[in-house]
């Protein structure tokens, strides 16, 4: 139990670090192109997808049942 | 066309609904069936983060600069991942220490400092009041838009009497007073309030989604349609890329990360109102999801607005409201208006309550308690006084905010005012984060860091904003104060090219963090600071019992503590509290009169929940005859420490002694082992030595008995051998017995005055035949007269005989010569027995004194003695306090000497 919690915390920190990298220079600049894909600007697709992915990962980490 | 009366009625009805919900929430809580004891309500109530700024301002900012509005929501998403550590720790600390505001939190961490509590309160009030006024402005604007259908805001501000925002502010004050200051409670939970806030979060999300869907799919043909249309407009495509301002982006992300933790309203909802630490887990992903949902349609609405009002002077902050109105969707417009109202009111209510808790507990009460102590002491009902202070400060804050809004007017967009507030609360970051992870952070460091950060913030953000609102001369910004260009508030020390917010953050964080760290490292923290630092930093290592480390070393009567609490809390609840405490601790109120440290600590915690840590300490100190912090106590603590050190030294010494002992033991063990093997050797040697003569005796006896007709000559020769071997056997047995007697201390010594000279003469005479047989010359050198020695005469003879027979045995075979000298050295007599034999090798000179150790190869040569003679001699001489030794050079004979002390004439 104790260990599970610790692993969970470490994974969340990893999410934080990944998130900091995703939403920052230079990755942002890579997607900051004047173009649309499927009718949506590339930058918006990137930011919202990454955002949602982070949230889903966080939910998975939090909600995963502790192994008995 | 919406009638103004309808709008007014609906908004008052909405606020009425809030009252009802909050009332219901409080009722349920009183009945013990709490509505807020589930993680979803908790996560929703955290949505108080999204204010009118989000509701109206995000679209405005998106319409101006594109994706720039997003860092404000990405930051909290990232921070949510760290909540697992940071927020959980803050919640745990606050619960253990009954912390009810962010000022209390900081003050409590740094030794319950009233000065820090006051400073934090001032920063919070100065920083947040504009933010509250921003909400009032949003409400006022939205009224104007929906009521007067005006697309251009702020041309003619309404008079106060005709400004709906003023009445809304009054209503909100009433709400905050009713549900935020209903009664004083040590936990400071307001369940009804939280339920109402969660409800408002639902309202603003749903209405915003509704208008988003309407604009995207009603006005236009979906997201694709909107984007392609915007893509056709070169001015709008600029919004599709990030402006090359990644520094600003990073700073905004950081700011919002700090804001989600340290905004007083976030702290209040996330920490103070938290009823269960477990609720945090779900909020970690639900809250970011809420943020994502409410931002989903910001860009589409912004694009829709820009496309819909292409060349009109329309404030983009009002797109959300104007788009449905322009399309005649009056019901939707009314809903949107309510959504905006809910976003604004939720913020105003929680922020106001959070600020007033700080103002009453951390600013006014400490001052009152110190200045007017005598007057206050007379009052029994201090709880009523606190509630009055809080209610008054709610009204004052709201009126101040309203005044600020009238003052600043429409000079700044919604987002900018909000960011200025964010920058203010970000100043708490070093003190709080440092405080919960670094024990070294000190009160002085926090004071210096906060003050410096706050000053730089004030100089670089609100002051120039006043200039922009024409309340200060514009030259303050353009030329700097008094024309000093280095001090231009937006370009401090010539720093250019960054957004004013990033600029202010850079400088303020630098001085704040720098001041905090450097002063902390230089200053000497007080005892109480040490204790609080440990309580905060190691909160997860302390169990609930130790979490309340006893610091009170004084004494107080239970009665005085009880009456102290009763002055602030309902006496019946105080009585219950004490009864519960007594049950839990096994106290007997009738017997125990003096409160122990635990109880004092308990009372202080309860009081801290009501009036804050710093004030609670002042109050409790007034009752407790405290000896803590006195020189004596400090010395005691030091003494304890030095005792611990002494103990550890002692232990160290003991372990050293042990080590030495174990080394000794090891050597002893080795000696024992050697002795053991020596004993084995001894026995086998003795057996061997006994067997040799026995074998001879037996063999020759058998010959004699088997051959009765043996010649007489041979017969007598064999008899002689048998006799000789028998003698040797007897001698050997006698010696073994002697030796064991001497060694076991059972030898009987017959001590008398002995004349050595006489003894030597006698012994020589008795051995005369031996000398003649071996043809050895004997030289005697004896003085005429020697003083007597104390010894056993027979034993001395034994020694002499032994030495003389040895000398004869090992003498040179030809021209053998033995000398015996007796010398008087004054206090000792020395006897030397000198032979001229082969001598003894230096390596063997000590060996010969060991048992059965005869020099020479014992395997091939027939042993010439028993090997016990010399050891016995040495034992004997030792017993008479003399010495026996040998000096020898191989090839030139040996000298055996012994000394005996001369008997002192008494």
Coordinates of C-alpha atoms in Angstrom, one line a residue, chain A residues 4-6 8-10 12-13 15-16 18-20 23-25 28-36 38-44 47-48 51-52 54-55 58-60 62-63, chain B residues 66-67 69-70 73-74 77-82 84-85 88 223-224 227-228 231 237-242 244 246 249-250 253 257 281-282 284-285 288-289 291-292 295-296 299:
Chain A
X4 CA 1.8 1.8 -4.3
X5 CA 1.2 5.3 -3.1
X6 CA 4.8 6.2 -3.6
X8 CA 1.7 6.8 -7.8
X9 CA 3.2 10.0 -6.6
X10 CA 6.3 9.5 -8.7
X12 CA 2.4 12.1 -11.2
X13 CA 5.6 14.0 -10.9
X15 CA 3.4 13.7 -15.7
X16 CA 4.2 17.1 -14.4
X18 CA 6.3 15.8 -19.3
X19 CA 3.6 18.5 -19.2
X20 CA 6.1 21.2 -18.5
X23 CA 3.6 23.2 -23.1
X24 CA 6.8 25.1 -23.6
X25 CA 9.4 26.3 -26.0
X28 CA 5.2 24.7 -28.9
X29 CA 7.1 26.5 -31.6
X30 CA 7.3 23.2 -33.7
X31 CA 3.5 23.2 -33.8
X32 CA 3.1 26.9 -34.2
X33 CA 2.6 26.7 -37.9
X34 CA 0.1 28.6 -40.0
X35 CA -1.9 25.7 -41.2
X36 CA -5.0 23.7 -40.5
X38 CA -9.0 18.7 -40.7
X39 CA -10.3 22.2 -40.4
X40 CA -8.6 22.9 -37.1
X41 CA -5.4 25.0 -36.6
X42 CA -2.4 22.7 -35.9
X43 CA -1.4 24.4 -32.7
X44 CA -4.9 24.0 -31.2
X47 CA -2.3 21.8 -27.3
X48 CA -5.8 20.3 -26.6
X51 CA -3.8 18.5 -22.5
X52 CA -6.5 15.8 -22.7
X54 CA -2.3 14.4 -19.6
X55 CA -5.6 14.4 -17.9
X58 CA -3.5 11.4 -14.5
X59 CA -7.0 9.7 -14.2
X60 CA -5.5 6.3 -15.0
X62 CA -5.1 7.9 -9.7
X63 CA -8.0 5.5 -10.3
Chain B
X66 CA -5.0 33.8 -29.8
X67 CA -3.9 30.9 -27.8
X69 CA -5.2 32.7 -22.8
X70 CA -4.4 29.1 -22.2
X73 CA -5.4 26.9 -17.3
X74 CA -2.5 24.7 -18.3
X77 CA -3.4 21.3 -14.8
X78 CA 0.3 20.8 -14.3
X79 CA 0.1 21.8 -10.7
X80 CA -2.7 19.3 -10.1
X81 CA -0.2 16.5 -10.8
X82 CA 1.9 17.9 -8.0
X84 CA -0.5 14.7 -4.7
X85 CA 2.5 16.0 -2.7
X88 CA -1.9 17.0 0.4
X223 CA -15.4 24.0 -36.0
X224 CA -14.1 23.3 -39.5
X227 CA -11.6 27.8 -38.9
X228 CA -11.7 27.8 -42.6
X231 CA -8.2 31.1 -42.2
X237 CA -4.7 33.6 -39.1
X238 CA -2.3 35.5 -36.8
X239 CA -4.3 33.9 -33.9
X240 CA -3.6 30.4 -35.1
X241 CA 0.1 30.5 -34.1
X242 CA 1.7 31.3 -30.9
X244 CA 6.9 34.4 -30.3
X246 CA 7.5 32.0 -25.0
X249 CA 3.9 31.9 -21.8
X250 CA 6.2 30.3 -19.3
X253 CA 2.0 29.1 -16.6
X257 CA 0.5 27.3 -11.0
X281 CA -7.3 12.2 -5.4
X282 CA -10.3 12.6 -7.7
X284 CA -6.4 15.8 -9.3
X285 CA -7.9 14.8 -12.7
X288 CA -8.2 19.8 -15.0
X289 CA -10.9 18.1 -16.9
X291 CA -10.8 23.5 -17.0
X292 CA -10.4 21.7 -20.3
X295 CA -12.0 26.3 -22.4
X296 CA -13.1 24.1 -25.3
X299 CA -11.5 29.9 -29.5

